[in-house]
PDB file of C-alpha atoms in Angstrom:
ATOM      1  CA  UNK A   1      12.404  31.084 -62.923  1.00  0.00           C
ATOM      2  CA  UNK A   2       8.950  32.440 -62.544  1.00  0.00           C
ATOM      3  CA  UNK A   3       8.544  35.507 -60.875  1.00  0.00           C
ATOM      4  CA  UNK A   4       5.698  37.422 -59.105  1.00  0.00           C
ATOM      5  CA  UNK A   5       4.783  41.296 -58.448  1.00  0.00           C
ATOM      6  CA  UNK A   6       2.825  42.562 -55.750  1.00  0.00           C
ATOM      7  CA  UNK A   7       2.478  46.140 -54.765  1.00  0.00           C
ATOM      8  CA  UNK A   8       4.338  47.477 -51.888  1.00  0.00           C
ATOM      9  CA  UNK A   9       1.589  48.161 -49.672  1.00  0.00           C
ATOM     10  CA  UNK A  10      -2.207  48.578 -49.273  1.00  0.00           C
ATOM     11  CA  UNK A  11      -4.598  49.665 -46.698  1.00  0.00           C
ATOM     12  CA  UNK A  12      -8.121  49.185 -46.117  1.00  0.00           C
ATOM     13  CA  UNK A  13     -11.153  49.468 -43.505  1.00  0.00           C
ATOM     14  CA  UNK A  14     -11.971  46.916 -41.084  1.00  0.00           C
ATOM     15  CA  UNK A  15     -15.340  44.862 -42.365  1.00  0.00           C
ATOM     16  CA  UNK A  16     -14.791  45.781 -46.112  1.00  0.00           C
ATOM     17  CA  UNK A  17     -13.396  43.238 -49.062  1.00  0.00           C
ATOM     18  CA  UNK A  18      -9.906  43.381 -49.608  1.00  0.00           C
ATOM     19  CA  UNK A  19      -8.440  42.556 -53.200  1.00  0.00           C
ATOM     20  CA  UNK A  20      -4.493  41.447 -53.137  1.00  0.00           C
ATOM     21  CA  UNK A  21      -2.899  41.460 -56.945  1.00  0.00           C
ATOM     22  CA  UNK A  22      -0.671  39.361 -57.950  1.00  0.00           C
ATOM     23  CA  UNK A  23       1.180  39.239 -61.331  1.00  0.00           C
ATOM     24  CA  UNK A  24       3.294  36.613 -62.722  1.00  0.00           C
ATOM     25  CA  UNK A  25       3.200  36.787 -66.237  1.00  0.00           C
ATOM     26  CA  UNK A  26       6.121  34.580 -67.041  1.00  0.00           C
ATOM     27  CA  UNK A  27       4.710  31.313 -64.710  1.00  0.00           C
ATOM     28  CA  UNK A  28       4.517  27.988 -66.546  1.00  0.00           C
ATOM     29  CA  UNK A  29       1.816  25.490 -67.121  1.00  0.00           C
ATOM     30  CA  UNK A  30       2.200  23.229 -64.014  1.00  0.00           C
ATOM     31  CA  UNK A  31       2.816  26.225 -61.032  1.00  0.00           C
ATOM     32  CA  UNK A  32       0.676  26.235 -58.280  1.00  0.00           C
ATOM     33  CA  UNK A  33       0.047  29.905 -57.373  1.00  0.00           C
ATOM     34  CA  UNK A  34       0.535  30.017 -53.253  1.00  0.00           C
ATOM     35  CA  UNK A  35      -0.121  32.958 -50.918  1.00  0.00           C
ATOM     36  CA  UNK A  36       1.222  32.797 -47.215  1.00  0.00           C
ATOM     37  CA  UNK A  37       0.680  35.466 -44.974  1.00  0.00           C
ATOM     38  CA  UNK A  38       2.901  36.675 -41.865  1.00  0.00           C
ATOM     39  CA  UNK A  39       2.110  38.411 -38.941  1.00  0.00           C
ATOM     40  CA  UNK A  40       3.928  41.204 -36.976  1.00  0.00           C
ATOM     41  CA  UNK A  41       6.822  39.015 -34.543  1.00  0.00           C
ATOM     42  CA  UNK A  42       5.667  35.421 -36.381  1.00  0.00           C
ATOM     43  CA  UNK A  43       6.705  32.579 -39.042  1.00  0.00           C
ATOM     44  CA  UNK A  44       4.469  33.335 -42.219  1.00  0.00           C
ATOM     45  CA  UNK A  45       1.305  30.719 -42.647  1.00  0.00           C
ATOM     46  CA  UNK A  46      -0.512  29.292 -45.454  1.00  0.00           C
ATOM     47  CA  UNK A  47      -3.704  31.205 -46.636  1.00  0.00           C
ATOM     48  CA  UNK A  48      -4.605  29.495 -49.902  1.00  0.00           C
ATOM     49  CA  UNK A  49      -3.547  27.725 -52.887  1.00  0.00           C
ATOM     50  CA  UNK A  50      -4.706  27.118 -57.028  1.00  0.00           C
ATOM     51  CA  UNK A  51      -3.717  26.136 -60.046  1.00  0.00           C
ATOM     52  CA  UNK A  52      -6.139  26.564 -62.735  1.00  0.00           C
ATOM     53  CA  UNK A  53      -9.441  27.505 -60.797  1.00  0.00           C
ATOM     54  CA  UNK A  54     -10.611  29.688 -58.189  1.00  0.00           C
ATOM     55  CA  UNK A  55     -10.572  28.049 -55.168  1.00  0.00           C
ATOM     56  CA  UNK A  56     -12.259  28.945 -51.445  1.00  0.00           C
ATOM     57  CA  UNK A  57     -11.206  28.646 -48.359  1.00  0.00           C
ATOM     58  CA  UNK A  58     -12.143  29.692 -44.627  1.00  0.00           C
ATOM     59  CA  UNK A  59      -9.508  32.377 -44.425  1.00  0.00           C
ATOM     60  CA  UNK A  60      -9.901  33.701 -48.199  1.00  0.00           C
ATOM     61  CA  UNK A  61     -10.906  33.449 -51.837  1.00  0.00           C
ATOM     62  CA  UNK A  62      -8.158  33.140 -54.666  1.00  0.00           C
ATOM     63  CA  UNK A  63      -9.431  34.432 -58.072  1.00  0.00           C
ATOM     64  CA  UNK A  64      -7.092  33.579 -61.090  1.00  0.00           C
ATOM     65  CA  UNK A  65      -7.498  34.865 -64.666  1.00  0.00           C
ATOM     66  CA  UNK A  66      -8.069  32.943 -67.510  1.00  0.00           C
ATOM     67  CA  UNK A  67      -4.914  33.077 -69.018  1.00  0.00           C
ATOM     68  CA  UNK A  68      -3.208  32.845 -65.503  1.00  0.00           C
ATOM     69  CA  UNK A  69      -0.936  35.788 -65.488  1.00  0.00           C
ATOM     70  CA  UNK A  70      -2.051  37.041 -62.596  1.00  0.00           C
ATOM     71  CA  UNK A  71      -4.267  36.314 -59.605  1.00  0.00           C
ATOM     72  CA  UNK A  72      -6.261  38.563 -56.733  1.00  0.00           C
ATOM     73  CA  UNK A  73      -6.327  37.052 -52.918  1.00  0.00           C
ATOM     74  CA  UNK A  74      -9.536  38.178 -51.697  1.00  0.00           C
ATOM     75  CA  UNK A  75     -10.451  39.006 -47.846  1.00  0.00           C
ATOM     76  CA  UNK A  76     -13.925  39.055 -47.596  1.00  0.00           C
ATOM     77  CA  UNK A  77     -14.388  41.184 -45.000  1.00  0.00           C
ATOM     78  CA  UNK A  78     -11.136  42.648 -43.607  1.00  0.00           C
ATOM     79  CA  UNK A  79     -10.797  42.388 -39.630  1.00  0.00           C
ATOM     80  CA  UNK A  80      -7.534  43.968 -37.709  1.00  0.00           C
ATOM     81  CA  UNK A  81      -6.407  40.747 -37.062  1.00  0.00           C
ATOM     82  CA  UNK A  82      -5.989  40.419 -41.008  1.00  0.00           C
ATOM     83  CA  UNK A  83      -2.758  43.284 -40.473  1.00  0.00           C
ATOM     84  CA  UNK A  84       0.207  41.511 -42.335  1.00  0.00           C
ATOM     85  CA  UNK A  85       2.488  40.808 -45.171  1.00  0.00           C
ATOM     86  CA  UNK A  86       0.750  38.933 -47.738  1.00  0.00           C
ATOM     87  CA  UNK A  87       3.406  36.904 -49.839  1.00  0.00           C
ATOM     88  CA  UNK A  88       2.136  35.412 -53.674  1.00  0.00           C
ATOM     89  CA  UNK A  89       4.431  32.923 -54.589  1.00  0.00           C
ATOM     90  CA  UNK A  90       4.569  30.557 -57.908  1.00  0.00           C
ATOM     91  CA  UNK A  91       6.946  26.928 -56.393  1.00  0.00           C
ATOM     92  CA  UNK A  92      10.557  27.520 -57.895  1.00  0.00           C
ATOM     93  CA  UNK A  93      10.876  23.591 -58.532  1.00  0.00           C
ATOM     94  CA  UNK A  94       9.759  20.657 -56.574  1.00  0.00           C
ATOM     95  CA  UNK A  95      10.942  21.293 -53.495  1.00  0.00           C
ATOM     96  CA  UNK A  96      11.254  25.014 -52.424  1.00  0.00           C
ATOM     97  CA  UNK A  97       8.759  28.419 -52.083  1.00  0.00           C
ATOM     98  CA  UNK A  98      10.858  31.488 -53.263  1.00  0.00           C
ATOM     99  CA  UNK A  99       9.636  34.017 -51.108  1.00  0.00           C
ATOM    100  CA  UNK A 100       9.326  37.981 -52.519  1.00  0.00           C
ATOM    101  CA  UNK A 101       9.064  41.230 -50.711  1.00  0.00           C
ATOM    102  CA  UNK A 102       4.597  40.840 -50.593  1.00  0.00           C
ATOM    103  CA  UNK A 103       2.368  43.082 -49.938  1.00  0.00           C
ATOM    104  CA  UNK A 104       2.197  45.220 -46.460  1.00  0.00           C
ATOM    105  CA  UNK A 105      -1.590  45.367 -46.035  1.00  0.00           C
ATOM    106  CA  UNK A 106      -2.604  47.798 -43.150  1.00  0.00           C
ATOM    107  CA  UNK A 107      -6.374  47.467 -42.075  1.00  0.00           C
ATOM    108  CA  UNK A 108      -7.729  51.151 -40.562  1.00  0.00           C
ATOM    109  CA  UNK A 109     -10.241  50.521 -37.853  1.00  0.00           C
TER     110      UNK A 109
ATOM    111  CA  UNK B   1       0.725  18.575 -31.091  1.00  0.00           C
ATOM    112  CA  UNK B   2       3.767  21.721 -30.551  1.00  0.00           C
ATOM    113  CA  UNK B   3       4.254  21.763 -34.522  1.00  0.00           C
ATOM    114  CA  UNK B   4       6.993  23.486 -35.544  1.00  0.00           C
ATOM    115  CA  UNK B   5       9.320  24.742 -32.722  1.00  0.00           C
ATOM    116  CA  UNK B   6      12.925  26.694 -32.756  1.00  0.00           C
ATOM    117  CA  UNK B   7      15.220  26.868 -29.758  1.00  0.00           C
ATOM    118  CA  UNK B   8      16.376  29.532 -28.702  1.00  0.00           C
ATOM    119  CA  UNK B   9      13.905  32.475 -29.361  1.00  0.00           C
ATOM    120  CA  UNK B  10      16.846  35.094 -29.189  1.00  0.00           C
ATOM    121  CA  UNK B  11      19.882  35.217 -29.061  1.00  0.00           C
ATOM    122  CA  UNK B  12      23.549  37.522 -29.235  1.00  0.00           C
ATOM    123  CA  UNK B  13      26.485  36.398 -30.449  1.00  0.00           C
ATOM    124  CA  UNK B  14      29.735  38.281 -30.562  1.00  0.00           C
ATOM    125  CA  UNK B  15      31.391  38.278 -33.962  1.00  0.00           C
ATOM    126  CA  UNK B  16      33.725  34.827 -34.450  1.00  0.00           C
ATOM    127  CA  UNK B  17      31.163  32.718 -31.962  1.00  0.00           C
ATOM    128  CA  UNK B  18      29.408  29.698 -32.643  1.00  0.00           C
ATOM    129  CA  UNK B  19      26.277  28.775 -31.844  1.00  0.00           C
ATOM    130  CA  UNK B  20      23.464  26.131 -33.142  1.00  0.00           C
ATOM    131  CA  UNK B  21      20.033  26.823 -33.912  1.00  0.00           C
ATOM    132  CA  UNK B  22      17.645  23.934 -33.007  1.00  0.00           C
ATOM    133  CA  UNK B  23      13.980  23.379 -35.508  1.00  0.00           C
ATOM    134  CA  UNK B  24      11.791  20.257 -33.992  1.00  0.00           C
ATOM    135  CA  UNK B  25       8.719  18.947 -35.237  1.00  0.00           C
ATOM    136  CA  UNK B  26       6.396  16.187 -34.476  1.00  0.00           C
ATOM    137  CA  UNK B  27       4.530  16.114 -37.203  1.00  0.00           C
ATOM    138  CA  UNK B  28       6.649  13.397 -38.785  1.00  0.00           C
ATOM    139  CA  UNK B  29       7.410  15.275 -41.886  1.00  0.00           C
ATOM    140  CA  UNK B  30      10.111  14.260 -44.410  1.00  0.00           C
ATOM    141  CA  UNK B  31      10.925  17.857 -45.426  1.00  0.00           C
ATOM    142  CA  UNK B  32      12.741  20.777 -43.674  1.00  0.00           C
ATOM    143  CA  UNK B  33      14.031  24.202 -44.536  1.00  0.00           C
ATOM    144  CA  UNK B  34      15.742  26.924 -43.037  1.00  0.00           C
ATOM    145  CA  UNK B  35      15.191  30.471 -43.974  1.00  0.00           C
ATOM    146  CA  UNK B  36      16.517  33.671 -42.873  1.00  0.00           C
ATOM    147  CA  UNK B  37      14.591  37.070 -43.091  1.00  0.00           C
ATOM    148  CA  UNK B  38      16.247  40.596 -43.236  1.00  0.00           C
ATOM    149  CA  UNK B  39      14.253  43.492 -42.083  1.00  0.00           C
ATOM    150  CA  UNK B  40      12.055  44.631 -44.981  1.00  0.00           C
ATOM    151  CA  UNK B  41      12.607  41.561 -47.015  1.00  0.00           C
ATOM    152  CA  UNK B  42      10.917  38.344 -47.821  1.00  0.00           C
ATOM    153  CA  UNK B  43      12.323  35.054 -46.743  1.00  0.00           C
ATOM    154  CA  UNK B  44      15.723  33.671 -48.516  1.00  0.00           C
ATOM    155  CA  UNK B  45      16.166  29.478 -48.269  1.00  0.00           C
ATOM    156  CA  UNK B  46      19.539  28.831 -46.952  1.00  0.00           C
ATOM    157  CA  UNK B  47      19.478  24.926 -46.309  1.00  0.00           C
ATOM    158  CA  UNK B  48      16.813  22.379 -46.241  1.00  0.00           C
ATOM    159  CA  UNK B  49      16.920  18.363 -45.918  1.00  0.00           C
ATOM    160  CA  UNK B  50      14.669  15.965 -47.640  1.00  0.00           C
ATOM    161  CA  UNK B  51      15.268  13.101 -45.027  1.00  0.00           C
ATOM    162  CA  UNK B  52      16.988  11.821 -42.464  1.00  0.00           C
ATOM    163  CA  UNK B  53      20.141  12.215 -43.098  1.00  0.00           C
ATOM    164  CA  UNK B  54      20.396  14.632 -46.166  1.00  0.00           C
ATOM    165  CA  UNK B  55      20.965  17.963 -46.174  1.00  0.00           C
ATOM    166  CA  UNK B  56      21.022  20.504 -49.201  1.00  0.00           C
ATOM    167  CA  UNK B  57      21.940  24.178 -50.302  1.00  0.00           C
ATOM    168  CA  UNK B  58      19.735  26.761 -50.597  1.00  0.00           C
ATOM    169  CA  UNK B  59      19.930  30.313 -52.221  1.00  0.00           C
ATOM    170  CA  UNK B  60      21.977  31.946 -49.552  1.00  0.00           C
ATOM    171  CA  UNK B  61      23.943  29.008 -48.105  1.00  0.00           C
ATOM    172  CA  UNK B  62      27.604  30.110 -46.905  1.00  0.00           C
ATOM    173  CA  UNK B  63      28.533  30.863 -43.502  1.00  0.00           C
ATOM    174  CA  UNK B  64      26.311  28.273 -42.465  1.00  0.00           C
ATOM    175  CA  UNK B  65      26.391  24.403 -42.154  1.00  0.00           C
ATOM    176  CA  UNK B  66      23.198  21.799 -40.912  1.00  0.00           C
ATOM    177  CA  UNK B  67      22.680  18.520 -39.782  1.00  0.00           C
ATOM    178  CA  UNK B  68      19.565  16.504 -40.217  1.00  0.00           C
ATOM    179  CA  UNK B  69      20.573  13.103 -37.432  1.00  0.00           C
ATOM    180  CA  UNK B  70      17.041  12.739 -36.655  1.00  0.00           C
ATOM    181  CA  UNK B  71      13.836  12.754 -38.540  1.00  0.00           C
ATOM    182  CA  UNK B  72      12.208  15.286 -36.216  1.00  0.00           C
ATOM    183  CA  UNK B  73      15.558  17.760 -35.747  1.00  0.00           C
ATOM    184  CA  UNK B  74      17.032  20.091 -38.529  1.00  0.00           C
ATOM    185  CA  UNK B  75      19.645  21.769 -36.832  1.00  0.00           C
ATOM    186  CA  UNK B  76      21.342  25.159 -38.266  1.00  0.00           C
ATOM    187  CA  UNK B  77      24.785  26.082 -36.883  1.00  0.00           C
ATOM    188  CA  UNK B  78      27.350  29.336 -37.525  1.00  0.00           C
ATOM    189  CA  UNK B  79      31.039  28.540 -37.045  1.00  0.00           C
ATOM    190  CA  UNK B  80      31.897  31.617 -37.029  1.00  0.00           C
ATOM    191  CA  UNK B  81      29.587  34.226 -36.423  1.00  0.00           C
ATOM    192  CA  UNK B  82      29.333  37.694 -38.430  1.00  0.00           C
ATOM    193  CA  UNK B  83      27.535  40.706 -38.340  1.00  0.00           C
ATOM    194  CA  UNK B  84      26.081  40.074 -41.582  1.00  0.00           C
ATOM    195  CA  UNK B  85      24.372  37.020 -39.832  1.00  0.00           C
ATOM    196  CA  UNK B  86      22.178  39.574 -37.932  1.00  0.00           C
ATOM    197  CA  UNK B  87      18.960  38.387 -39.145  1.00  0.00           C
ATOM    198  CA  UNK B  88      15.868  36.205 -37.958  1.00  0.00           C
ATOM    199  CA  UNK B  89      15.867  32.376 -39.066  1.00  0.00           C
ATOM    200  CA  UNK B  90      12.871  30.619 -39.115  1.00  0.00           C
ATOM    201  CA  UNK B  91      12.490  26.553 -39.899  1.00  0.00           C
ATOM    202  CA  UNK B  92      10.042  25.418 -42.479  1.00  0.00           C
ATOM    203  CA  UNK B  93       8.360  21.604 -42.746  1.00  0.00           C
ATOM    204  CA  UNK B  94       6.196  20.132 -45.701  1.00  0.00           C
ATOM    205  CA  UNK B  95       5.198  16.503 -45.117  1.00  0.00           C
ATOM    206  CA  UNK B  96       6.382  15.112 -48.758  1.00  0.00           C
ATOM    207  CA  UNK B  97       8.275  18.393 -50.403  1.00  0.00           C
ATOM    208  CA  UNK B  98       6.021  18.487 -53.261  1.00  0.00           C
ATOM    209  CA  UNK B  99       4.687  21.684 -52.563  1.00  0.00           C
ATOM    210  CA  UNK B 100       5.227  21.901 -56.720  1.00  0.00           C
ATOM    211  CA  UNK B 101       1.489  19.992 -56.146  1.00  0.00           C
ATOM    212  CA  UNK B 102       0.267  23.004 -53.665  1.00  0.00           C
ATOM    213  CA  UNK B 103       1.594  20.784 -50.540  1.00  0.00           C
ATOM    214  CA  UNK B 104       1.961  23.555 -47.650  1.00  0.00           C
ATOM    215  CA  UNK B 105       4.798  24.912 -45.701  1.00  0.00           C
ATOM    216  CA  UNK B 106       4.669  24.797 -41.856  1.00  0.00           C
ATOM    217  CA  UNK B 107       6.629  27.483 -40.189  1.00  0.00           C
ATOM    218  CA  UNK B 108       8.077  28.202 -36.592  1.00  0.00           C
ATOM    219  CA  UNK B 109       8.061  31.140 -34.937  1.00  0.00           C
ATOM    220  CA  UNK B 110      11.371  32.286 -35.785  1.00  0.00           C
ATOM    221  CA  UNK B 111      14.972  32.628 -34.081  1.00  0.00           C
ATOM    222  CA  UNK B 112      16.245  36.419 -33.688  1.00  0.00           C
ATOM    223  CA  UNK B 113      20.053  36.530 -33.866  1.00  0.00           C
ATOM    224  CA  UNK B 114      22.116  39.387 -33.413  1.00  0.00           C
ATOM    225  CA  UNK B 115      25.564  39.916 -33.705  1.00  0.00           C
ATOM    226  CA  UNK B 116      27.138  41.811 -33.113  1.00  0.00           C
TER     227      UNK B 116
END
């Protein structure tokens, strides 16, 4: 199965661009790349989705590399309310998301 | 619409108790999941139904059993309760299950559980 790596943690300043990585060099032709987010005391919640091309939405920008390997969630402009754990996750089959550890992103006011 | 909602929001058991864990949604979607999340972990599938009626396993399936008797109701249930079921279980929906396509997950604001 195709697997992802995400650093630990980040942190960043309110009202500056935040850049999540993602790598999952072993994902296959036809897996959507999917990054959920979770906040403190809640369920997680969709952010953004992509398969091939970099897609935008109203929450955040998902860059993925030619070769597809890896990908970088992009916050434009980070608010506090952006605080969470930022999951990257390739679908394990059909029917399931296999959830990893993610990324602990703390934004400093 | 309420979307995704679990009953109860906490809870504490005493080890060999039973309870049930109730997901609803009126969203009328086909798919539901249950997950349970350790402190400091990501989310681990334990069941999930695609229908009325079915029921599959997940990744971390025993101790636990479900019942899908209505469209709108996954239900999650411990026979027998044990401290390693300390965790907090949150239901997942997807309209169609292909989320292989990009379809998204709808989550609920999560059950705590504690055993003890």
């Amino acid at each position: 199965d195709a697997k992802t790596t995400q650093p630990n943690s980040m942190e960043s300043n309110e009202e500056e661009p935040v850049h999540l990585p993602c790598n999952h060099s072993t994902i296959s032709g036809t897996d959507y790349i999917h990054w959920y987010r979770q906040l403190p005391s809640q369920g997680p919640e969709y952010v953004i989705h992509g398969l091939t091309s970099n897609v935008n939405n109203r929450m955040a920008s998902l860059a993925i590399a030619e070769d597809r390997k890896s990908s970088t969630l992009i916050l434009h402009r980070a608010t506090l309310r952006d605080a969470a754990v930022y999951y990257c996750i390739l679908n394990q089959g059909a029917q399931k998301l296999v959830f990893g550890q993610g990324t602990r992103l703390t934004i400093n006011p | 619409n309420a979307g995704v909602t679990q009953t109860p929001k906490f809870r504490v058991l005493k080890t060999g108790q039973s309870m049930t864990l109730l997901c609803a949604q009126d969203m009328n979607h086909e798919y539901m999941y249950w997950y349970r999340q350790d402190p400091g972990m990501g989310l681990r599938l334990i069941h999930y139904s695609v229908g009325e009626g079915t029921t599959a396993k997940g990744e971390v399936p025993d101790g636990y059993n479900v019942s899908r008797l209505k469209k709108q109701n996954f239900l999650l249930g411990l026979e027998s309760a044990a401290p390693s079921q300390t965790s907090v279980y949150f239901c997942a929906t997807t309209p169609t299950g292909t989320v292989a396509l990009g379809e998204t997950q709808y989550f609920g604001p999560g059950t705590r559980l504690l055993v003890l």
